[in-house]
PDB file of C-alpha atoms in Angstrom:
ATOM      1  CA  MET A  14     -17.229  -5.606 -14.371  1.00  0.00           C
ATOM      2  CA  PRO A  15     -15.683  -2.201 -15.328  1.00  0.00           C
ATOM      3  CA  LYS A  16     -17.683   0.909 -14.518  1.00  0.00           C
ATOM      4  CA  SER A  17     -19.935   2.050 -17.327  1.00  0.00           C
ATOM      5  CA  ASP A  18     -18.372   4.775 -19.522  1.00  0.00           C
ATOM      6  CA  PHE A  19     -15.376   5.038 -17.163  1.00  0.00           C
ATOM      7  CA  LEU A  20     -12.887   6.670 -19.556  1.00  0.00           C
ATOM      8  CA  ARG A  21     -15.262   9.321 -20.842  1.00  0.00           C
ATOM      9  CA  ARG A  22     -16.157  10.258 -17.310  1.00  0.00           C
ATOM     10  CA  LEU A  23     -12.523  10.366 -16.349  1.00  0.00           C
ATOM     11  CA  ALA A  24     -11.700  12.684 -19.277  1.00  0.00           C
ATOM     12  CA  ARG A  25     -14.441  15.030 -18.115  1.00  0.00           C
ATOM     13  CA  ASP A  26     -13.272  15.000 -14.486  1.00  0.00           C
ATOM     14  CA  LEU A  27      -9.654  15.634 -15.427  1.00  0.00           C
ATOM     15  CA  LEU A  28     -10.701  18.947 -16.995  1.00  0.00           C
ATOM     16  CA  ARG A  29     -11.823  20.097 -13.559  1.00  0.00           C
ATOM     17  CA  ALA A  30      -9.073  18.504 -11.502  1.00  0.00           C
ATOM     18  CA  ASP A  31      -5.961  20.362 -10.222  1.00  0.00           C
ATOM     19  CA  PRO A  32      -2.935  18.372 -11.509  1.00  0.00           C
ATOM     20  CA  ARG A  33      -0.850  19.635  -8.605  1.00  0.00           C
ATOM     21  CA  VAL A  34      -2.942  17.559  -6.187  1.00  0.00           C
ATOM     22  CA  PRO A  35      -1.819  13.888  -6.095  1.00  0.00           C
ATOM     23  CA  ILE A  36      -4.161  11.223  -7.470  1.00  0.00           C
ATOM     24  CA  SER A  37      -4.003   7.980  -5.493  1.00  0.00           C
ATOM     25  CA  MET A  38      -4.852   4.900  -7.555  1.00  0.00           C
ATOM     26  CA  SER A  39      -6.394   3.416  -5.467  1.00  0.00           C
ATOM     27  CA  ASN A  40      -7.003   3.207  -1.771  1.00  0.00           C
ATOM     28  CA  SER A  41     -10.457   1.679  -2.045  1.00  0.00           C
ATOM     29  CA  SER A  42      -9.847  -0.985  -4.711  1.00  0.00           C
ATOM     30  CA  ASP A  43      -6.702  -2.328  -6.404  1.00  0.00           C
ATOM     31  CA  PRO A  44      -6.018  -0.714  -9.739  1.00  0.00           C
ATOM     32  CA  TYR A  45      -4.409  -3.920 -11.001  1.00  0.00           C
ATOM     33  CA  PRO A  46      -6.956  -6.722 -10.534  1.00  0.00           C
ATOM     34  CA  PRO A  47      -6.703  -9.701 -12.867  1.00  0.00           C
ATOM     35  CA  GLU A  48      -9.291  -8.098 -15.161  1.00  0.00           C
ATOM     36  CA  GLU A  49      -6.878  -5.242 -15.920  1.00  0.00           C
ATOM     37  CA  GLN A  50      -4.915  -7.639 -18.094  1.00  0.00           C
ATOM     38  CA  ARG A  51      -7.961  -7.764 -20.414  1.00  0.00           C
ATOM     39  CA  TYR A  52      -9.572  -4.348 -20.140  1.00  0.00           C
ATOM     40  CA  MET A  53      -6.433  -2.179 -19.647  1.00  0.00           C
ATOM     41  CA  LEU A  54      -8.475   0.597 -18.050  1.00  0.00           C
ATOM     42  CA  THR A  55      -5.779   1.534 -15.568  1.00  0.00           C
ATOM     43  CA  ARG A  56      -3.220   1.792 -18.359  1.00  0.00           C
ATOM     44  CA  ARG A  57      -5.550   3.916 -20.488  1.00  0.00           C
ATOM     45  CA  ALA A  58      -6.283   6.125 -17.470  1.00  0.00           C
ATOM     46  CA  LEU A  59      -2.555   6.651 -17.020  1.00  0.00           C
ATOM     47  CA  GLU A  60      -2.258   7.491 -20.722  1.00  0.00           C
ATOM     48  CA  MET A  61      -4.746  10.300 -20.067  1.00  0.00           C
ATOM     49  CA  MET A  62      -3.243  11.627 -16.830  1.00  0.00           C
ATOM     50  CA  ILE A  63       0.530  11.330 -17.264  1.00  0.00           C
ATOM     51  CA  PRO A  64       0.951  13.598 -20.354  1.00  0.00           C
ATOM     52  CA  ARG A  65      -1.095  16.337 -18.631  1.00  0.00           C
ATOM     53  CA  GLY A  66       1.369  16.465 -15.720  1.00  0.00           C
ATOM     54  CA  PHE A  67      -0.890  14.908 -13.104  1.00  0.00           C
ATOM     55  CA  ARG A  68       0.844  13.591  -9.995  1.00  0.00           C
ATOM     56  CA  VAL A  69      -0.069   9.902  -9.611  1.00  0.00           C
ATOM     57  CA  LEU A  70       0.568   7.448  -6.825  1.00  0.00           C
ATOM     58  CA  ILE A  71      -0.179   3.781  -7.584  1.00  0.00           C
ATOM     59  CA  VAL A  72      -1.213   1.687  -4.499  1.00  0.00           C
ATOM     60  CA  THR A  73      -1.418  -2.009  -5.421  1.00  0.00           C
ATOM     61  CA  LYS A  74      -0.783  -5.623  -4.516  1.00  0.00           C
ATOM     62  CA  GLY A  75      -0.620  -6.470  -8.236  1.00  0.00           C
ATOM     63  CA  ALA A  76       2.529  -7.402 -10.096  1.00  0.00           C
ATOM     64  CA  LEU A  77       0.895  -6.275 -13.330  1.00  0.00           C
ATOM     65  CA  VAL A  78       1.868  -2.714 -12.500  1.00  0.00           C
ATOM     66  CA  ALA A  79       5.308  -3.464 -14.005  1.00  0.00           C
ATOM     67  CA  ARG A  80       3.627  -3.697 -17.384  1.00  0.00           C
ATOM     68  CA  ASP A  81       3.048   0.045 -17.272  1.00  0.00           C
ATOM     69  CA  ALA A  82       6.649   0.965 -16.318  1.00  0.00           C
ATOM     70  CA  ASP A  83       7.026   2.624 -19.713  1.00  0.00           C
ATOM     71  CA  ILE A  84       4.296   5.139 -18.920  1.00  0.00           C
ATOM     72  CA  LEU A  85       5.028   5.582 -15.261  1.00  0.00           C
ATOM     73  CA  SER A  86       8.761   6.216 -15.837  1.00  0.00           C
ATOM     74  CA  ARG A  87       7.958   9.173 -18.151  1.00  0.00           C
ATOM     75  CA  GLY A  88       5.672  11.018 -15.778  1.00  0.00           C
ATOM     76  CA  ASN A  89       5.063  12.331 -12.306  1.00  0.00           C
ATOM     77  CA  ALA A  90       4.330   8.901 -10.885  1.00  0.00           C
ATOM     78  CA  ALA A  91       5.415   6.581  -8.055  1.00  0.00           C
ATOM     79  CA  VAL A  92       4.265   3.167  -6.881  1.00  0.00           C
ATOM     80  CA  THR A  93       3.709   1.602  -3.473  1.00  0.00           C
ATOM     81  CA  ILE A  94       3.321  -2.166  -3.466  1.00  0.00           C
ATOM     82  CA  THR A  95       1.975  -4.150  -0.548  1.00  0.00           C
ATOM     83  CA  ILE A  96       4.149  -7.043   0.658  1.00  0.00           C
ATOM     84  CA  THR A  97       3.239  -8.347   4.104  1.00  0.00           C
ATOM     85  CA  THR A  98       5.386 -11.544   4.054  1.00  0.00           C
ATOM     86  CA  LEU A  99       7.895 -13.437   1.944  1.00  0.00           C
ATOM     87  CA  ASP A 100       6.257 -16.683   2.988  1.00  0.00           C
ATOM     88  CA  GLU A 101       4.218 -17.624  -0.099  1.00  0.00           C
ATOM     89  CA  GLY A 102       2.101 -20.166   1.782  1.00  0.00           C
ATOM     90  CA  LEU A 103       1.128 -17.583   4.350  1.00  0.00           C
ATOM     91  CA  ALA A 104       0.558 -14.985   1.631  1.00  0.00           C
ATOM     92  CA  ARG A 105      -1.948 -17.270  -0.130  1.00  0.00           C
ATOM     93  CA  ARG A 106      -3.925 -17.606   3.093  1.00  0.00           C
ATOM     94  CA  LEU A 107      -3.780 -13.883   3.931  1.00  0.00           C
ATOM     95  CA  GLU A 108      -4.400 -12.555   0.397  1.00  0.00           C
ATOM     96  CA  PRO A 109      -6.127 -15.266  -1.663  1.00  0.00           C
ATOM     97  CA  GLY A 110      -6.025 -14.429  -5.349  1.00  0.00           C
ATOM     98  CA  ALA A 111      -3.277 -11.833  -5.019  1.00  0.00           C
ATOM     99  CA  PRO A 112       0.073 -12.384  -6.866  1.00  0.00           C
ATOM    100  CA  PRO A 113       2.658 -14.205  -4.735  1.00  0.00           C
ATOM    101  CA  PRO A 114       5.376 -12.152  -2.981  1.00  0.00           C
ATOM    102  CA  GLY A 115       8.029 -13.276  -5.470  1.00  0.00           C
ATOM    103  CA  SER A 116       6.044 -11.849  -8.349  1.00  0.00           C
ATOM    104  CA  ARG A 117       5.691  -8.515  -6.553  1.00  0.00           C
ATOM    105  CA  LEU A 118       9.408  -8.423  -5.840  1.00  0.00           C
ATOM    106  CA  ARG A 119      10.112  -8.941  -9.564  1.00  0.00           C
ATOM    107  CA  ALA A 120       7.686  -6.159 -10.409  1.00  0.00           C
ATOM    108  CA  ILE A 121       9.537  -3.823  -8.040  1.00  0.00           C
ATOM    109  CA  GLU A 122      12.841  -4.734  -9.720  1.00  0.00           C
ATOM    110  CA  GLU A 123      11.455  -3.892 -13.158  1.00  0.00           C
ATOM    111  CA  LEU A 124       9.940  -0.590 -11.962  1.00  0.00           C
ATOM    112  CA  VAL A 125      13.143   0.463 -10.238  1.00  0.00           C
ATOM    113  CA  GLU A 126      15.181  -0.458 -13.314  1.00  0.00           C
ATOM    114  CA  ALA A 127      12.875   1.695 -15.409  1.00  0.00           C
ATOM    115  CA  GLY A 128      13.385   4.609 -13.026  1.00  0.00           C
ATOM    116  CA  VAL A 129      10.036   4.571 -11.190  1.00  0.00           C
ATOM    117  CA  PRO A 130      10.259   5.373  -7.496  1.00  0.00           C
ATOM    118  CA  VAL A 131       8.869   2.532  -5.409  1.00  0.00           C
ATOM    119  CA  GLY A 132       7.851   2.199  -1.766  1.00  0.00           C
ATOM    120  CA  VAL A 133       6.562  -0.882   0.057  1.00  0.00           C
ATOM    121  CA  ARG A 134       3.542  -1.165   2.316  1.00  0.00           C
ATOM    122  CA  LEU A 135       4.288  -3.724   5.040  1.00  0.00           C
ATOM    123  CA  ASP A 136       0.688  -3.414   6.130  1.00  0.00           C
ATOM    124  CA  PRO A 137      -0.787  -4.908   8.130  1.00  0.00           C
ATOM    125  CA  VAL A 138       1.504  -6.546  10.657  1.00  0.00           C
ATOM    126  CA  ILE A 139      -0.695  -9.168  12.307  1.00  0.00           C
ATOM    127  CA  PRO A 140       0.141 -10.820  15.636  1.00  0.00           C
ATOM    128  CA  PHE A 141       1.099 -14.517  15.379  1.00  0.00           C
ATOM    129  CA  LEU A 142       1.211 -14.386  11.586  1.00  0.00           C
ATOM    130  CA  ASN A 143       3.747 -12.049  10.030  1.00  0.00           C
ATOM    131  CA  ASP A 144       5.253 -10.456  13.106  1.00  0.00           C
ATOM    132  CA  ASP A 145       8.415 -12.525  13.504  1.00  0.00           C
ATOM    133  CA  PRO A 146      11.336 -10.041  13.782  1.00  0.00           C
ATOM    134  CA  LYS A 147      13.714 -12.218  11.744  1.00  0.00           C
ATOM    135  CA  GLU A 148      11.215 -12.607   8.913  1.00  0.00           C
ATOM    136  CA  ILE A 149      10.568  -8.845   8.990  1.00  0.00           C
ATOM    137  CA  GLU A 150      14.325  -8.184   8.804  1.00  0.00           C
ATOM    138  CA  GLU A 151      14.617 -10.521   5.837  1.00  0.00           C
ATOM    139  CA  LEU A 152      11.743  -8.696   4.070  1.00  0.00           C
ATOM    140  CA  ILE A 153      13.223  -5.224   4.667  1.00  0.00           C
ATOM    141  CA  ASP A 154      16.668  -6.389   3.647  1.00  0.00           C
ATOM    142  CA  THR A 155      15.236  -7.806   0.457  1.00  0.00           C
ATOM    143  CA  ILE A 156      13.314  -4.759  -0.626  1.00  0.00           C
ATOM    144  CA  ALA A 157      16.200  -2.463   0.255  1.00  0.00           C
ATOM    145  CA  SER A 158      18.580  -4.517  -1.864  1.00  0.00           C
ATOM    146  CA  ILE A 159      16.400  -4.097  -4.988  1.00  0.00           C
ATOM    147  CA  GLY A 160      16.027  -0.311  -4.722  1.00  0.00           C
ATOM    148  CA  VAL A 161      13.036   0.442  -2.468  1.00  0.00           C
ATOM    149  CA  LYS A 162      13.554   3.695  -0.565  1.00  0.00           C
ATOM    150  CA  PHE A 163      10.483   3.927   1.660  1.00  0.00           C
ATOM    151  CA  VAL A 164       8.391   1.616   3.810  1.00  0.00           C
ATOM    152  CA  VAL A 165       5.037   2.400   5.417  1.00  0.00           C
ATOM    153  CA  THR A 166       3.739  -0.010   8.049  1.00  0.00           C
ATOM    154  CA  SER A 167       0.757  -0.467  10.329  1.00  0.00           C
ATOM    155  CA  THR A 168      -0.772  -3.083  12.534  1.00  0.00           C
ATOM    156  CA  TYR A 169      -3.939  -4.993  11.698  1.00  0.00           C
ATOM    157  CA  LYS A 170      -7.097  -3.060  12.743  1.00  0.00           C
ATOM    158  CA  ALA A 171     -10.130  -5.250  13.378  1.00  0.00           C
ATOM    159  CA  ARG A 172     -13.822  -4.678  12.527  1.00  0.00           C
ATOM    160  CA  PRO A 173     -16.535  -7.278  12.962  1.00  0.00           C
ATOM    161  CA  ASP A 174     -16.502  -8.201   9.272  1.00  0.00           C
ATOM    162  CA  ASN A 175     -12.762  -8.533   8.704  1.00  0.00           C
ATOM    163  CA  LEU A 176     -12.227 -10.099  12.148  1.00  0.00           C
ATOM    164  CA  LYS A 177     -14.791 -12.755  11.197  1.00  0.00           C
ATOM    165  CA  ARG A 178     -12.849 -13.518   8.007  1.00  0.00           C
ATOM    166  CA  MET A 179      -9.562 -13.614   9.886  1.00  0.00           C
ATOM    167  CA  LYS A 180     -10.927 -16.166  12.399  1.00  0.00           C
ATOM    168  CA  GLU A 181     -12.379 -18.256   9.563  1.00  0.00           C
ATOM    169  CA  GLY A 182      -9.022 -18.191   7.734  1.00  0.00           C
ATOM    170  CA  PHE A 183      -7.041 -18.954  10.837  1.00  0.00           C
ATOM    171  CA  PRO A 184      -9.371 -20.826  13.183  1.00  0.00           C
ATOM    172  CA  GLU A 185      -6.425 -21.903  15.324  1.00  0.00           C
ATOM    173  CA  LEU A 186      -5.939 -18.261  16.298  1.00  0.00           C
ATOM    174  CA  ALA A 187      -9.605 -17.298  16.733  1.00  0.00           C
ATOM    175  CA  GLU A 188      -9.580 -17.172  20.569  1.00  0.00           C
ATOM    176  CA  ARG A 189      -6.374 -15.232  20.683  1.00  0.00           C
ATOM    177  CA  PHE A 190      -7.619 -12.687  18.154  1.00  0.00           C
ATOM    178  CA  ASP A 191     -10.792 -12.191  20.169  1.00  0.00           C
ATOM    179  CA  ARG A 192      -8.805 -11.664  23.364  1.00  0.00           C
ATOM    180  CA  LEU A 193      -6.237  -9.236  21.890  1.00  0.00           C
ATOM    181  CA  TYR A 194      -8.812  -7.164  20.002  1.00  0.00           C
ATOM    182  CA  ARG A 195     -12.290  -7.447  21.461  1.00  0.00           C
ATOM    183  CA  ILE A 196     -11.341  -7.937  25.092  1.00  0.00           C
ATOM    184  CA  GLU A 197      -7.972  -6.233  25.620  1.00  0.00           C
ATOM    185  CA  GLY A 198      -7.911  -3.859  22.639  1.00  0.00           C
ATOM    186  CA  GLU A 199      -8.875  -0.241  22.233  1.00  0.00           C
ATOM    187  CA  ARG A 200     -11.931   1.017  20.284  1.00  0.00           C
ATOM    188  CA  ILE A 201     -10.747   3.826  17.964  1.00  0.00           C
ATOM    189  CA  HIS A 202     -12.712   5.321  15.025  1.00  0.00           C
ATOM    190  CA  GLY A 203     -14.923   2.235  14.719  1.00  0.00           C
ATOM    191  CA  TYR A 204     -11.992  -0.241  14.819  1.00  0.00           C
ATOM    192  CA  TRP A 205     -10.507  -2.440  17.437  1.00  0.00           C
ATOM    193  CA  TYR A 206      -6.858  -1.575  17.807  1.00  0.00           C
ATOM    194  CA  LEU A 207      -4.299  -3.580  19.750  1.00  0.00           C
ATOM    195  CA  ARG A 208      -3.047  -2.106  23.004  1.00  0.00           C
ATOM    196  CA  ARG A 209      -0.504   0.692  22.270  1.00  0.00           C
ATOM    197  CA  GLU A 210       2.401  -1.149  23.846  1.00  0.00           C
ATOM    198  CA  LEU A 211       1.687  -4.205  21.703  1.00  0.00           C
ATOM    199  CA  ARG A 212       1.418  -2.112  18.545  1.00  0.00           C
ATOM    200  CA  GLU A 213       4.786  -0.490  19.314  1.00  0.00           C
ATOM    201  CA  LYS A 214       6.332  -3.940  19.875  1.00  0.00           C
ATOM    202  CA  LEU A 215       5.022  -5.251  16.571  1.00  0.00           C
ATOM    203  CA  LEU A 216       6.252  -2.313  14.528  1.00  0.00           C
ATOM    204  CA  ARG A 217       9.559  -1.749  16.259  1.00  0.00           C
ATOM    205  CA  PRO A 218      11.398  -4.401  14.130  1.00  0.00           C
ATOM    206  CA  VAL A 219      10.177  -2.736  10.902  1.00  0.00           C
ATOM    207  CA  ILE A 220      11.355   0.697  12.022  1.00  0.00           C
ATOM    208  CA  ASP A 221      14.680  -0.491  13.391  1.00  0.00           C
ATOM    209  CA  VAL A 222      15.691  -2.413  10.277  1.00  0.00           C
ATOM    210  CA  ALA A 223      14.428   0.330   7.925  1.00  0.00           C
ATOM    211  CA  ARG A 224      16.542   2.860   9.813  1.00  0.00           C
ATOM    212  CA  LYS A 225      19.641   0.609   9.630  1.00  0.00           C
ATOM    213  CA  ARG A 226      19.149   0.127   5.912  1.00  0.00           C
ATOM    214  CA  GLY A 227      18.713   3.832   5.251  1.00  0.00           C
ATOM    215  CA  LEU A 228      15.042   3.602   4.234  1.00  0.00           C
ATOM    216  CA  GLU A 229      12.458   6.286   4.961  1.00  0.00           C
ATOM    217  CA  TYR A 230       9.635   4.984   7.098  1.00  0.00           C
ATOM    218  CA  ALA A 231       6.148   5.940   8.329  1.00  0.00           C
ATOM    219  CA  THR A 232       3.610   4.534  10.786  1.00  0.00           C
ATOM    220  CA  CYS A 233       0.978   7.306  10.461  1.00  0.00           C
ATOM    221  CA  ARG A 234      -2.106   5.123  10.921  1.00  0.00           C
ATOM    222  CA  GLU A 235      -0.980   4.254  14.447  1.00  0.00           C
ATOM    223  CA  GLY A 236      -1.103   7.887  15.675  1.00  0.00           C
ATOM    224  CA  PHE A 237       2.497   7.650  16.969  1.00  0.00           C
ATOM    225  CA  ARG A 238       4.452  10.903  17.086  1.00  0.00           C
ATOM    226  CA  GLY A 239       8.054  11.901  16.549  1.00  0.00           C
ATOM    227  CA  PRO A 240      11.004  10.886  14.336  1.00  0.00           C
ATOM    228  CA  GLU A 241      11.192   7.564  16.177  1.00  0.00           C
ATOM    229  CA  TRP A 242       8.068   6.521  14.235  1.00  0.00           C
ATOM    230  CA  PHE A 243       8.084   8.830  11.177  1.00  0.00           C
ATOM    231  CA  ARG A 244      10.986   9.818   8.988  1.00  0.00           C
ATOM    232  CA  ALA A 245       9.713  10.461   5.442  1.00  0.00           C
ATOM    233  CA  GLY A 246       8.288  13.197   3.257  1.00  0.00           C
ATOM    234  CA  SER A 247       4.759  11.821   3.481  1.00  0.00           C
ATOM    235  CA  CYS A 248       2.706   9.128   5.188  1.00  0.00           C
ATOM    236  CA  ASP A 249       1.552   7.393   2.021  1.00  0.00           C
ATOM    237  CA  GLY A 250       4.517   7.756  -0.385  1.00  0.00           C
ATOM    238  CA  THR A 251       3.291  10.769  -2.373  1.00  0.00           C
ATOM    239  CA  HIS A 252       6.660  12.422  -1.605  1.00  0.00           C
ATOM    240  CA  LEU A 253       8.235   9.802  -3.899  1.00  0.00           C
ATOM    241  CA  ILE A 254       6.482  11.321  -6.991  1.00  0.00           C
ATOM    242  CA  PRO A 255       9.037  13.066  -9.193  1.00  0.00           C
ATOM    243  CA  GLN A 256       8.353  16.269 -11.077  1.00  0.00           C
ATOM    244  CA  ARG A 257       9.037  15.248 -14.704  1.00  0.00           C
ATOM    245  CA  ILE A 258       6.205  16.941 -16.522  1.00  0.00           C
ATOM    246  CA  PRO A 259       4.860  20.429 -15.687  1.00  0.00           C
ATOM    247  CA  PRO A 260       1.054  20.723 -15.388  1.00  0.00           C
ATOM    248  CA  ARG A 261      -0.375  21.428 -18.842  1.00  0.00           C
ATOM    249  CA  LYS A 262      -2.122  24.799 -19.376  1.00  0.00           C
ATOM    250  CA  VAL A 263      -4.680  25.994 -21.870  1.00  0.00           C
ATOM    251  CA  ASP A 264      -5.492  29.714 -22.061  1.00  0.00           C
ATOM    252  CA  GLY A 265      -3.352  30.198 -18.978  1.00  0.00           C
ATOM    253  CA  LYS A 266      -5.385  27.757 -16.889  1.00  0.00           C
ATOM    254  CA  LEU A 267      -4.099  24.440 -15.482  1.00  0.00           C
ATOM    255  CA  LEU A 268      -5.788  21.392 -16.905  1.00  0.00           C
TER     256      LEU A 268
END
């Protein structure tokens, strides 16, 4: 269910917010769940933020974001869409309930056509599932051909809860996941990471193809350093946000 009194609270918070600081919608929950079709809270929030000159980054797996291309294209807004595979059967198992990859690609095309900058999050790359170099190349080629300029990527990071779900969803890989993460992996910030050399191997195809296709790329969550692993204006895609509307002022103060 929607949060109680969400729009009134947002209006109050926007009066105190600095419009020069990017607003990410949303890293904790998707701003385009199926309920958005009915409640339109994300759209109404954008209608409040965009005219005031707020800088907005949409982070979503939802194809419904294309519905709001008319608003996003007029303001300081960019979109990053998660696509981890073009295999629709695998996508259903990895992301049950999320729109299929084909729908997200069509959403990207609509956004790009409307003039909205779009990046893709190929995140996470998971061993044995979506790490095939040829399939990664096909994915990068596809998004580059429809106007995506930036790709951010990362390997799967395991915690007890999500690792349990992964093993339940892919029981045939349960022993291998345990070995790679719990036995051979590294414990970093409360997560099990794959060994560094394996993480580099998994992400190398993404970076190599992105570079060949002229895309910007980032792997910030891995902690890798240097232009070999990072060539973009930001880690998350906020550098894609255009400056179309200056921040609105009242009595000399930014709203």
